[in-house]
PDB file of C-alpha atoms in Angstrom:
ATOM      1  CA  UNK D   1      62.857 117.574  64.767  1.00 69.00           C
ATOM      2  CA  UNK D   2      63.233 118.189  60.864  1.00 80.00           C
ATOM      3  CA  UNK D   3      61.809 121.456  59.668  1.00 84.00           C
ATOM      4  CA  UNK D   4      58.744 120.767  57.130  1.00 88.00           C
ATOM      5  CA  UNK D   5      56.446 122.961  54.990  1.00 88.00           C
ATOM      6  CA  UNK D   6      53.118 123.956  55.791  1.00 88.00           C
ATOM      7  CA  UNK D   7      49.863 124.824  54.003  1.00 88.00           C
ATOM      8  CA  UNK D   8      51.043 128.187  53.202  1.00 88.00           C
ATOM      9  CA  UNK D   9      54.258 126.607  51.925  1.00 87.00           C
ATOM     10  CA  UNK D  10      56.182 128.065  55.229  1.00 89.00           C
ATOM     11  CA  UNK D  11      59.512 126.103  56.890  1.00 89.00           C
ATOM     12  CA  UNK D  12      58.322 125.153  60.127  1.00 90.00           C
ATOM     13  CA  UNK D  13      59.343 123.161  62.848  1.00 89.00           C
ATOM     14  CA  UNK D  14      56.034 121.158  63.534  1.00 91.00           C
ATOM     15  CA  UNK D  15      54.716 121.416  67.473  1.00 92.00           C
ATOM     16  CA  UNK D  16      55.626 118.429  70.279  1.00 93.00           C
ATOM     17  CA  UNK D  17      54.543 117.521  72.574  1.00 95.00           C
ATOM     18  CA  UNK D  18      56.215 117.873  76.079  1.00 94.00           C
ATOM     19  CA  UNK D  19      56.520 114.724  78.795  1.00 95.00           C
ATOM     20  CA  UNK D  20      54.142 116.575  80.891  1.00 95.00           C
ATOM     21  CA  UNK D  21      51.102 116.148  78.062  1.00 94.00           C
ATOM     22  CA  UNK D  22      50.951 119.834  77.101  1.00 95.00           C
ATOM     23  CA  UNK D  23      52.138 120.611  73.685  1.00 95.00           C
ATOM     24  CA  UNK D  24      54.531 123.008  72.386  1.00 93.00           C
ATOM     25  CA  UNK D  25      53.879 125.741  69.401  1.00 93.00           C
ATOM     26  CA  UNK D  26      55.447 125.720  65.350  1.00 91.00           C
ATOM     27  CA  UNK D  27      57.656 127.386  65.407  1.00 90.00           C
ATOM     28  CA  UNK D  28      58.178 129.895  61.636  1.00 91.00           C
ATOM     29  CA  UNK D  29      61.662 129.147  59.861  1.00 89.00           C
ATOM     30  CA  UNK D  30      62.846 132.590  58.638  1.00 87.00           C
ATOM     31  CA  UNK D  31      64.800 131.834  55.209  1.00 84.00           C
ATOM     32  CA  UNK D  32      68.477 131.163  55.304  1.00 84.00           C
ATOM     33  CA  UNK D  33      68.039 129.496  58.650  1.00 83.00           C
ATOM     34  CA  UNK D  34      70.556 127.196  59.635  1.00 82.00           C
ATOM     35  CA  UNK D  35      70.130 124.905  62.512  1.00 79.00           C
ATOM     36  CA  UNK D  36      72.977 125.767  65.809  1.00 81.00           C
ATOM     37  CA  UNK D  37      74.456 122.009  65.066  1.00 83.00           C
ATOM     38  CA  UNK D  38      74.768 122.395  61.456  1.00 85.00           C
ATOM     39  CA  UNK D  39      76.101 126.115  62.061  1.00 88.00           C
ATOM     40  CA  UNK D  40      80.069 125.792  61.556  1.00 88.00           C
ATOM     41  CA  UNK D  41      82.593 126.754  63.865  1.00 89.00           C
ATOM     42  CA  UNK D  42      84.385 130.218  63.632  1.00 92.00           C
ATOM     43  CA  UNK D  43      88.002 130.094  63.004  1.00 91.00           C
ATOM     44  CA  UNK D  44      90.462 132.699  63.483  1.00 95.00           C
ATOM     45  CA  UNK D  45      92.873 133.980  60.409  1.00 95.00           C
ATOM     46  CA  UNK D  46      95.840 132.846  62.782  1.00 94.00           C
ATOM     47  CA  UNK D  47      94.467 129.195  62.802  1.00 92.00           C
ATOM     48  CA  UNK D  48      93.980 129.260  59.450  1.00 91.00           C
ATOM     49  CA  UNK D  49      97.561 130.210  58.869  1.00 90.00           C
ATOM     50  CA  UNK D  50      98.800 127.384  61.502  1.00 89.00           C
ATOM     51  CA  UNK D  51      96.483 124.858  59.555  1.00 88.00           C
ATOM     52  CA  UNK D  52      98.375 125.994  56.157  1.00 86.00           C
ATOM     53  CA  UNK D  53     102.001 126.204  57.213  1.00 83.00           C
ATOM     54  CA  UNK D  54     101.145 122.862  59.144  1.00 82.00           C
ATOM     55  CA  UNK D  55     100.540 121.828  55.320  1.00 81.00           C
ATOM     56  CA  UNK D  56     103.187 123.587  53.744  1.00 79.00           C
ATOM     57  CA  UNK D  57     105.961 122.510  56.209  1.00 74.00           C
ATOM     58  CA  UNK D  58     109.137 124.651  57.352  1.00 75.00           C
ATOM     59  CA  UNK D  59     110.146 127.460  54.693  1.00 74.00           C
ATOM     60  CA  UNK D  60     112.957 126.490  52.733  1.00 79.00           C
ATOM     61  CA  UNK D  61     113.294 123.103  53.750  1.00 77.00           C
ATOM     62  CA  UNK D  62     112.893 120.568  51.563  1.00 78.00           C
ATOM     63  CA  UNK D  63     109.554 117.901  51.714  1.00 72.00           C
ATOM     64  CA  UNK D  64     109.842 115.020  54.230  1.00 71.00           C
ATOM     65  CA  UNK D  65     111.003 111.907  51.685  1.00 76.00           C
ATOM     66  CA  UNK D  66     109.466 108.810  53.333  1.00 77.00           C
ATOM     67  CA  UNK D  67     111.653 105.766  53.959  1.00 77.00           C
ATOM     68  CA  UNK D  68     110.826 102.298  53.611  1.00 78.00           C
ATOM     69  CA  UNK D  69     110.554 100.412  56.314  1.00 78.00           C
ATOM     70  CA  UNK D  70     112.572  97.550  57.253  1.00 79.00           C
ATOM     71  CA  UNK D  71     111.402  93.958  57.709  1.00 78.00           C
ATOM     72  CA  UNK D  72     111.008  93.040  60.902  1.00 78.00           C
ATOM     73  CA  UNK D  73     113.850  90.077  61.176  1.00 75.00           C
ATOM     74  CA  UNK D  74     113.064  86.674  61.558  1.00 74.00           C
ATOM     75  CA  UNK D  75     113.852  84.890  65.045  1.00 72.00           C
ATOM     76  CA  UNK D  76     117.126  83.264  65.565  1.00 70.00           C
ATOM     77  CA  UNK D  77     116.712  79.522  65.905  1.00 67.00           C
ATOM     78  CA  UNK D  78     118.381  78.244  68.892  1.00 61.00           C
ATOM     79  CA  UNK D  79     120.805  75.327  68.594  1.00 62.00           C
ATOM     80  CA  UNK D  80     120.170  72.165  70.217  1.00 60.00           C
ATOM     81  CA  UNK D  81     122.817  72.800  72.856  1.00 58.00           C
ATOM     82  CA  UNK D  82     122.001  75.692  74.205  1.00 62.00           C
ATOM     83  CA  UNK D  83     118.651  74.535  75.213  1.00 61.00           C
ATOM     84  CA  UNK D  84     119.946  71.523  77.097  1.00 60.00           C
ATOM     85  CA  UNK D  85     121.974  73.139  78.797  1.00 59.00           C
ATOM     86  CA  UNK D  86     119.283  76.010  81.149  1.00 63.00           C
ATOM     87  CA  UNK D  87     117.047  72.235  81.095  1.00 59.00           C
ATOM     88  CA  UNK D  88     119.598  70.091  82.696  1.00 60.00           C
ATOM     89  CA  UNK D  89     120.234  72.778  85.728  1.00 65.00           C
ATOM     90  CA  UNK D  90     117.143  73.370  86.254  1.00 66.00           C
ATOM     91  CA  UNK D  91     116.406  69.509  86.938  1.00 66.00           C
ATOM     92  CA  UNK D  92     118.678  70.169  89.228  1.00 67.00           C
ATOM     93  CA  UNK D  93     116.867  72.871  90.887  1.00 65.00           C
ATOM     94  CA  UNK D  94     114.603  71.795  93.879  1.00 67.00           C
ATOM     95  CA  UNK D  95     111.816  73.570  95.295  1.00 69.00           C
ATOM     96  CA  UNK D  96     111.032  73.794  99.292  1.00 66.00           C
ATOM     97  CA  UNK D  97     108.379  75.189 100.949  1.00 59.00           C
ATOM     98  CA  UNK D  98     108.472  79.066 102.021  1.00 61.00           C
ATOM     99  CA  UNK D  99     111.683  80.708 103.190  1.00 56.00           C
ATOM    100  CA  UNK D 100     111.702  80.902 107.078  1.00 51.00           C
ATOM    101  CA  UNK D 101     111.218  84.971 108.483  1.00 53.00           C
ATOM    102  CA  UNK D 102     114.806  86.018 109.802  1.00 51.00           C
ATOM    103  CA  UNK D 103     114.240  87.984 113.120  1.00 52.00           C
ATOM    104  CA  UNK D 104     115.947  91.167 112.831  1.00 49.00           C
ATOM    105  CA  UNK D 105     119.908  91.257 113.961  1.00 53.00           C
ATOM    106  CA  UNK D 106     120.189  91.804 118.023  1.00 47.00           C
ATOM    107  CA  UNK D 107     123.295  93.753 117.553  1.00 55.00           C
ATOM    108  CA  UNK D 108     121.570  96.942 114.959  1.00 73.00           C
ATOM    109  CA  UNK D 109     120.055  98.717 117.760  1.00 83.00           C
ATOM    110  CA  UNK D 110     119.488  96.756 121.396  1.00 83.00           C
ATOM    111  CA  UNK D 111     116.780  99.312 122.474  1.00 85.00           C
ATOM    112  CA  UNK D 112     114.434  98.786 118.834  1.00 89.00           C
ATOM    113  CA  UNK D 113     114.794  95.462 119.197  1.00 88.00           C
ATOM    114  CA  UNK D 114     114.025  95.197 122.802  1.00 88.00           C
ATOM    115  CA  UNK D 115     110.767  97.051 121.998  1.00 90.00           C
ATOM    116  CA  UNK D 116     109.629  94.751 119.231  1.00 91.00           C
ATOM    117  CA  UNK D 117     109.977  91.659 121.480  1.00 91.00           C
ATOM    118  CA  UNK D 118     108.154  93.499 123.871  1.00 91.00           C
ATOM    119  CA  UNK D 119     105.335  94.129 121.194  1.00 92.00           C
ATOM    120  CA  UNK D 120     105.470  90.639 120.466  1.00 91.00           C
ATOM    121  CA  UNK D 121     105.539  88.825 124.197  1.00 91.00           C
ATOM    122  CA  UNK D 122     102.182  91.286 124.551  1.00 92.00           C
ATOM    123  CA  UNK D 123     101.128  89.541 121.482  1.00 90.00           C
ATOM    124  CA  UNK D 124     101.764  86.457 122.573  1.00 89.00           C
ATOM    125  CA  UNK D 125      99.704  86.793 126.285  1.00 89.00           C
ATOM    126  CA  UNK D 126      97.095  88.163 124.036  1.00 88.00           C
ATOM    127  CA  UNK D 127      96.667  84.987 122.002  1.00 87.00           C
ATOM    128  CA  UNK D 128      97.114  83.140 125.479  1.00 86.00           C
ATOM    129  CA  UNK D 129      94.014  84.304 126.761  1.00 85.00           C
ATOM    130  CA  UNK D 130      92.189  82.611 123.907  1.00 85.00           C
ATOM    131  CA  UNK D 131      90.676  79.769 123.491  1.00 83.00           C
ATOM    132  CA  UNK D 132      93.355  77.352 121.886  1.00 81.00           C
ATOM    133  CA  UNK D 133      90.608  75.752 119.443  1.00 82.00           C
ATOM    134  CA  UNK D 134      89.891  79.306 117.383  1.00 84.00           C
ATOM    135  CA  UNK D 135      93.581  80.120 116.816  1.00 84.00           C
ATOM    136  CA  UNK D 136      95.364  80.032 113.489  1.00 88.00           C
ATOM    137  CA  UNK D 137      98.307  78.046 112.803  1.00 87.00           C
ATOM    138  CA  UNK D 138      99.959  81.729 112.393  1.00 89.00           C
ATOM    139  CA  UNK D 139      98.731  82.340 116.037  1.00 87.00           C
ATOM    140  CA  UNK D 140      99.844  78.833 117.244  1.00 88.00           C
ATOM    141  CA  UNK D 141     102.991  79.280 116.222  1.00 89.00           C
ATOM    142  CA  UNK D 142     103.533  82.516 117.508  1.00 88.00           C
ATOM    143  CA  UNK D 143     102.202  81.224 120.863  1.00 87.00           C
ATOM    144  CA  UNK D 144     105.439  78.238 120.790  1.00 89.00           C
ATOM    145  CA  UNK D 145     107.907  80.867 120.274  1.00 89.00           C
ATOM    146  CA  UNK D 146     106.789  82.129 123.645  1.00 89.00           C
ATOM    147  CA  UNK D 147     109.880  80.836 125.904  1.00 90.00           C
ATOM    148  CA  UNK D 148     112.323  82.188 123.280  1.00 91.00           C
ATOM    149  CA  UNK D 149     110.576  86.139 122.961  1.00 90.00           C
ATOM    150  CA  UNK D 150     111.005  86.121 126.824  1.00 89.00           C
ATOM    151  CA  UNK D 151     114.287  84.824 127.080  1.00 90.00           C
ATOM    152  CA  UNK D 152     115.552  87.356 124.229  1.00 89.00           C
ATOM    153  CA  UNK D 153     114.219  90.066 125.994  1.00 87.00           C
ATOM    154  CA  UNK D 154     116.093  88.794 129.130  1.00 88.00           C
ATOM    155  CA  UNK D 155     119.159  88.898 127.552  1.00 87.00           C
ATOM    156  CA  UNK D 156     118.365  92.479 125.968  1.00 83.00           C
ATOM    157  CA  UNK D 157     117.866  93.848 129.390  1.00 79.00           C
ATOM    158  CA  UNK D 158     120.871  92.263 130.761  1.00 78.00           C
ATOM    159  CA  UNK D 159     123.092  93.976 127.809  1.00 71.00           C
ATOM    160  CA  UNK D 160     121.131  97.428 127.700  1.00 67.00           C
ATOM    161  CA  UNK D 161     121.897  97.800 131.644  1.00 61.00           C
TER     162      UNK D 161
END
């Protein structure tokens, strides 16, 4: 709230009234009152000195002299050529559907890999157990890869005994 004068020609910062319905006094202005957010901020004779050498720049070295700057250069028009060239590969260029997952190498470790197909045959009886009509085609598939998971692992044991 501003400060105002009174009858008796007083600064005064008129009463309020709180959220709670009671009201608050006026409050006497003493002279040479400054409000806390006008009030400004105390600064140190070392930041003073920063703020002036900022200004000044390093002793003995001459002022910055500012460049101009350069034009930004206009784009290089391709020829002709070189664009029909990257179009006629790529008509070329066919697209197929999404690269097929590569089961990991048997020959890296027998003993990790033995244990994954493991993981996955468990998977598989899982999904078994199911009804056939609530299964993803994920899950379907996985389910037709049965014979091959088993016989894999068959050959696994064979080799790690």
């Amino acid at each position: 709230m501003d400060p105002v004068k009174n009858e008796k020609g007083e600064w005064v910062i008129p009463a309020t009234r709180r959220p709670d319905g009671t009201w608050r006094k006026e409050k006497v202005l003493k002279e040479g009152y400054v409000p806390p957010d006008e009030v400004r901020a105390f600064e140190t004779r070392a930041s003073k000195e920063a703020a002036l050498r900022a200004k000044k720049g390093v002793p003995g070295m001459p002022p910055p002299v500012e460049k101009p700057k350069p034009k930004p250069a206009e784009p290089k028009k391709k020829k002709e050529a070189e664009i029909a060239v990257p179009v006629a590969a790529m008509a070329e260029v066919s697209i197929s559907g999404p690269a097929a997952k590569e089961e990991a190498p048997a020959d890296k470790d027998p003993k990790k890999r033995l244990k994954a197909l493991k993981k996955k045959l468990r998977e598989v009886l899982e999904l078994s157990g199911k009804d056939q009509k609530d299964l993803t085609a994920e899950q379907l598939e996985k389910l037709s890869k049965k014979e091959t998971i088993e016989a894999e692992i068959l050959s696994l044991a064979e080799f790690d005994n």
